[in-house]
PDB file of C-alpha atoms in Angstrom:
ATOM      1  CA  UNK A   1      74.125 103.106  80.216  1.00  0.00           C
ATOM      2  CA  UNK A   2      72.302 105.474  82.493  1.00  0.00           C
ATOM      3  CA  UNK A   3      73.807 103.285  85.740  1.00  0.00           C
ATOM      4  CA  UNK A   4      77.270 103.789  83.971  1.00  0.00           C
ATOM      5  CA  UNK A   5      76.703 107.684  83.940  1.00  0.00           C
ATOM      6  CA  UNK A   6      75.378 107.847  87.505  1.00  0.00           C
ATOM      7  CA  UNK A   7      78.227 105.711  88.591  1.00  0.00           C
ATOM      8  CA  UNK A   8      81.112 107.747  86.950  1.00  0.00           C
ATOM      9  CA  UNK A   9      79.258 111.176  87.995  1.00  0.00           C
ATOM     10  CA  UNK A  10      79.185 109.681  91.889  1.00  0.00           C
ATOM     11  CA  UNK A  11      82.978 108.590  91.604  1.00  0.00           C
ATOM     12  CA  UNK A  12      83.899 111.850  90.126  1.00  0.00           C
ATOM     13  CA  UNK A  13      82.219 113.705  93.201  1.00  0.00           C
ATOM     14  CA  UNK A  14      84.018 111.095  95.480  1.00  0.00           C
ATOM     15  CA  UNK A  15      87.732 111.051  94.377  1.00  0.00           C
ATOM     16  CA  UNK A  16      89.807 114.273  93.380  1.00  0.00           C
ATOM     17  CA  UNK A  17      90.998 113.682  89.775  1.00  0.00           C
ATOM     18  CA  UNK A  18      92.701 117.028  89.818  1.00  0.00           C
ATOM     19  CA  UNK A  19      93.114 116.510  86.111  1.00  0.00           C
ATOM     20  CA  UNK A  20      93.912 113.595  85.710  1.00  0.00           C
ATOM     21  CA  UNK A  21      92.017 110.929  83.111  1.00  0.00           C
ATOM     22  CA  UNK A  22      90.576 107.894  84.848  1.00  0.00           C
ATOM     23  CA  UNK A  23      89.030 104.556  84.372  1.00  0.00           C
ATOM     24  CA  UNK A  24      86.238 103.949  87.135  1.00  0.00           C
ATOM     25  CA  UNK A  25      85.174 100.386  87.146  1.00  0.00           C
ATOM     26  CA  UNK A  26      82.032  99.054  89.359  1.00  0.00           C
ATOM     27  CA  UNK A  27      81.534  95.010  89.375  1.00  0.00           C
ATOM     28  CA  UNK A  28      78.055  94.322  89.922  1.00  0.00           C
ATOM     29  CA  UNK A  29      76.225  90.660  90.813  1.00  0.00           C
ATOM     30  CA  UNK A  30      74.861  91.389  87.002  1.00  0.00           C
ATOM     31  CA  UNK A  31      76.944  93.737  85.268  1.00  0.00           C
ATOM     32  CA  UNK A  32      79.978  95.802  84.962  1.00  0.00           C
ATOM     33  CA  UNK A  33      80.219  99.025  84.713  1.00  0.00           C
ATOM     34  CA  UNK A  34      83.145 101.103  82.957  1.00  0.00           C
ATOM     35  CA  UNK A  35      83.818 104.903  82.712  1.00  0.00           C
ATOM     36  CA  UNK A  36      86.393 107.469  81.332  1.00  0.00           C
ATOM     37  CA  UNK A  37      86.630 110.671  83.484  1.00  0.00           C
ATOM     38  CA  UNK A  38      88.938 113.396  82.134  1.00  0.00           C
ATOM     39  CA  UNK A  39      89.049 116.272  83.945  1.00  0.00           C
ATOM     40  CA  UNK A  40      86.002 115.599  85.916  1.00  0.00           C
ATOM     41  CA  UNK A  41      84.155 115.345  82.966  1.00  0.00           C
ATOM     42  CA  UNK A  42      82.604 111.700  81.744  1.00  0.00           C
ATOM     43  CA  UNK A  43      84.325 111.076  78.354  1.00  0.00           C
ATOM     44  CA  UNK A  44      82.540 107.610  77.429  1.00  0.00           C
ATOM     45  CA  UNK A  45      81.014 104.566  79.293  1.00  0.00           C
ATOM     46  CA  UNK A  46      79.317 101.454  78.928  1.00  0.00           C
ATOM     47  CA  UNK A  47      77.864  98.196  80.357  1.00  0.00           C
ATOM     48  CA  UNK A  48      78.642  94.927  80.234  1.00  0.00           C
ATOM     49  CA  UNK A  49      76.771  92.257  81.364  1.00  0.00           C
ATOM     50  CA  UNK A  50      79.599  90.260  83.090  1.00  0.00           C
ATOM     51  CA  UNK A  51      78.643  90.888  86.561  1.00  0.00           C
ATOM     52  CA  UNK A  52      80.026  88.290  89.385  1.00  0.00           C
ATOM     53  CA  UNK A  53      76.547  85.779  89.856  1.00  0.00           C
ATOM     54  CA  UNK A  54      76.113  86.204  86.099  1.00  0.00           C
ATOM     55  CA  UNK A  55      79.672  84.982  85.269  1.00  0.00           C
ATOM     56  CA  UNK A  56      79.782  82.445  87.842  1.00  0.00           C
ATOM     57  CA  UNK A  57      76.945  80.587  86.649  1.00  0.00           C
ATOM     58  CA  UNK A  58      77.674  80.958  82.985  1.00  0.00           C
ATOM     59  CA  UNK A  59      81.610  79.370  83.760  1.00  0.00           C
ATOM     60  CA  UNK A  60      81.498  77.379  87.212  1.00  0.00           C
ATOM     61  CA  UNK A  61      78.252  75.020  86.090  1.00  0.00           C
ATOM     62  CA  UNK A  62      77.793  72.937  89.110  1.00  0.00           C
ATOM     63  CA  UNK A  63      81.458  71.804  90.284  1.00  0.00           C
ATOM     64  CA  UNK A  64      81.554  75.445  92.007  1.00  0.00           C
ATOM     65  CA  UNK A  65      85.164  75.167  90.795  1.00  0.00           C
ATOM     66  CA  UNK A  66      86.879  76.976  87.815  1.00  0.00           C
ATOM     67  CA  UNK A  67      89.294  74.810  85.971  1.00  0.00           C
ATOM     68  CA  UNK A  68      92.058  75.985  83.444  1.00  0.00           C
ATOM     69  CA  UNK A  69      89.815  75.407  80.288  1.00  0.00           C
ATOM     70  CA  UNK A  70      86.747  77.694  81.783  1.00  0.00           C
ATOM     71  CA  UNK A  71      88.763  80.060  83.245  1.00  0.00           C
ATOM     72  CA  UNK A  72      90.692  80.602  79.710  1.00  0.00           C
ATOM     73  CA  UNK A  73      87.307  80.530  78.001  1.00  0.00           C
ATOM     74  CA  UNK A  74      85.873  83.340  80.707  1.00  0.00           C
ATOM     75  CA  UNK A  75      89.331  85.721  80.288  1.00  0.00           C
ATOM     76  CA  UNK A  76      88.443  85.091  76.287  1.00  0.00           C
ATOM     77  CA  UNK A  77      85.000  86.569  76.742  1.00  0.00           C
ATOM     78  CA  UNK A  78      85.462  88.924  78.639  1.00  0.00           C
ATOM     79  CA  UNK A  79      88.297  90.356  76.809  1.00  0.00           C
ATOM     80  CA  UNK A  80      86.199  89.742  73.548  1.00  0.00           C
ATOM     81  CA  UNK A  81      83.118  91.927  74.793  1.00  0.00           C
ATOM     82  CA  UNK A  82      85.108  94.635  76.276  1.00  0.00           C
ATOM     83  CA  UNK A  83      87.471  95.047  73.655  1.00  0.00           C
ATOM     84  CA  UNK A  84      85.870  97.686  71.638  1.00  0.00           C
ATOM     85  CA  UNK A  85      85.767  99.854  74.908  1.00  0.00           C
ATOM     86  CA  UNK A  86      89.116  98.929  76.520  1.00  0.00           C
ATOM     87  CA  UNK A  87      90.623  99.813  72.866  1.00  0.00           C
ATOM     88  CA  UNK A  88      89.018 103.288  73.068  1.00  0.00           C
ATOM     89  CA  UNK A  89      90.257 104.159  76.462  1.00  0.00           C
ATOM     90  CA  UNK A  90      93.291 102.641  75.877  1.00  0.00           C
ATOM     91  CA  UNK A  91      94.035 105.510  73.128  1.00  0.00           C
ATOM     92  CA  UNK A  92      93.343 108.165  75.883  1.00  0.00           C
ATOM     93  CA  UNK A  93      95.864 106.542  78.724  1.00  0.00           C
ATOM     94  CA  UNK A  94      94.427 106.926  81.499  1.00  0.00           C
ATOM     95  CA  UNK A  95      96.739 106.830  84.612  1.00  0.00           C
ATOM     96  CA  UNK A  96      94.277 106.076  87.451  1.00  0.00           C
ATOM     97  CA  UNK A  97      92.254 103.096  87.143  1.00  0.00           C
ATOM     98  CA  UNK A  98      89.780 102.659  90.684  1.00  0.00           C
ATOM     99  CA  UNK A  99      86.985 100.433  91.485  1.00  0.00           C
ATOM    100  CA  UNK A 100      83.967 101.568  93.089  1.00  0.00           C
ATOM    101  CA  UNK A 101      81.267  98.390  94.451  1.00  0.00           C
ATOM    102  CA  UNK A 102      81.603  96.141  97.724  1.00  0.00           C
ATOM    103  CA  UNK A 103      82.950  93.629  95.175  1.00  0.00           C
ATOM    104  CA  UNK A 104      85.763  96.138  94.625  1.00  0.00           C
ATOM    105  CA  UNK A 105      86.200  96.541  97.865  1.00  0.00           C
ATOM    106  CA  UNK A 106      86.972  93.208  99.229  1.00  0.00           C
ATOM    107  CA  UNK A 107      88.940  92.495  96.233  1.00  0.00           C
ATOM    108  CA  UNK A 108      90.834  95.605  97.444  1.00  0.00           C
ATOM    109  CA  UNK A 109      91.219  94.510 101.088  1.00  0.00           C
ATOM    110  CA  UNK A 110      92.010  90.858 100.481  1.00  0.00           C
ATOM    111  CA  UNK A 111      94.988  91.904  97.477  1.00  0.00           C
ATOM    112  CA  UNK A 112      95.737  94.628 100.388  1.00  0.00           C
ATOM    113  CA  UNK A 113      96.658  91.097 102.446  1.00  0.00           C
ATOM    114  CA  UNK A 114      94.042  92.773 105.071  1.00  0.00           C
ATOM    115  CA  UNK A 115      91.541  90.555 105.331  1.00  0.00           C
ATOM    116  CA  UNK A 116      90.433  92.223 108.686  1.00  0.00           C
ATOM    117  CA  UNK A 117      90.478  96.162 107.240  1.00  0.00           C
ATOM    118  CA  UNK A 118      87.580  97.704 107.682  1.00  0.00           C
ATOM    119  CA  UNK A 119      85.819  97.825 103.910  1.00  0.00           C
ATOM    120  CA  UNK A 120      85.326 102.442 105.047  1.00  0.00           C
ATOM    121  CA  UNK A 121      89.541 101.982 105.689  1.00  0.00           C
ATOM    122  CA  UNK A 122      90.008 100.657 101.716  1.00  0.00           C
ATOM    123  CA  UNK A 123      89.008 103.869  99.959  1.00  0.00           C
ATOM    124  CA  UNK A 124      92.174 105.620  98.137  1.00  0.00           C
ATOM    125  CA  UNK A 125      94.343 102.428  99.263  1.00  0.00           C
ATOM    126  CA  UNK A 126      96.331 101.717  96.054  1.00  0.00           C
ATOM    127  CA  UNK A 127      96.520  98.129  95.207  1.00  0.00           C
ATOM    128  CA  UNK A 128      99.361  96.819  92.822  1.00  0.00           C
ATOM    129  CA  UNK A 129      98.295  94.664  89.945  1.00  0.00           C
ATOM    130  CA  UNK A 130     100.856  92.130  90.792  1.00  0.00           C
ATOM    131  CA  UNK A 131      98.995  91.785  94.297  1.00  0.00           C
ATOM    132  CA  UNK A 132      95.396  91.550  92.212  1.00  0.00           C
ATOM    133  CA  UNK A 133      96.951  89.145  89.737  1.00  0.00           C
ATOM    134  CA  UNK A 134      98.135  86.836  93.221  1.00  0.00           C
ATOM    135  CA  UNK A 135      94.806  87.386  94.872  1.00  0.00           C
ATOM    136  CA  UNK A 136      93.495  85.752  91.514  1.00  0.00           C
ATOM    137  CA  UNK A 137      95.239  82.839  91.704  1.00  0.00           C
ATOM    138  CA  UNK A 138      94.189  81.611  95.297  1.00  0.00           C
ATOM    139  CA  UNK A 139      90.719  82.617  94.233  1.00  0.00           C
ATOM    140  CA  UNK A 140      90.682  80.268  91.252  1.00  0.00           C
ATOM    141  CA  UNK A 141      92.818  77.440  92.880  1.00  0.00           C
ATOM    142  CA  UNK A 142      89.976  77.687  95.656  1.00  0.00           C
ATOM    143  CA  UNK A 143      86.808  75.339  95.735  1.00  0.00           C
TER     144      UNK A 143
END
């Protein structure tokens, strides 16, 4: 929880929310990170332990591949153990949601369709969820 705090307290200090309510996310190689900001101030947060090594070696196994049937089971479980908190911030509609992690990042660039952007150029680039929800699908239908 303290990494959470930290995290939202940097991201504060490194975006101006005016006042505006955010989500910050940070994807870690262990665990996930989510905070509320409203107003500068941190409203709640919490960690998950759905980081990216931690997930792929709970869903890929060994075929370093994720099929329809693990990937449904993964979007299941992660929706199941980040319900309680997504509810909760839900209720407070936030209208900026930004990531803060290198995972982030390249996410960011590659949705971007900049593969080449320097990772320094993607900070306050907004990315559309439809091009995050494409950048998905070549991820998964990749080996």
């Amino acid at each position: 929880m303290e990494e959470a705090r930290l995290i939202g307290l940097a991201a504060r200090d490194g975006v101006d929310l005016g006042d505006e309510r955010a989500l910050v996310i940070d994807v870690g190689g262990g665990s996930v990170e989510m905070i509320l900001l409203e107003r500068g101030k941190l409203v709640t947060a919490d960690s998950f332990k759905l980081g990216v090594i931690r997930l792929a070696e709970h869903f890929l196994g060994g075929e370093g591949k994720l099929g329809p049937k693990a990937r449904k089971r993964l979007v299941e479980q992660v929706r199941a153990w980040t319900a309680d908190f997504v509810r909760r911030v839900a209720a407070r509609k936030p209208r900026l949601v930004f990531g803060t992690s290198g995972t982030i990042l390249t996410l960011g660039t590659l949705a971007a369709g900049a593969p080449n952007l320097k990772l320094d150029s993607i900070h306050g680039r907004e990315v559309s969820t439809a091009a995050l929800e494409r950048l998905c699908e070549e991820l998964v239908a990749m080996s």
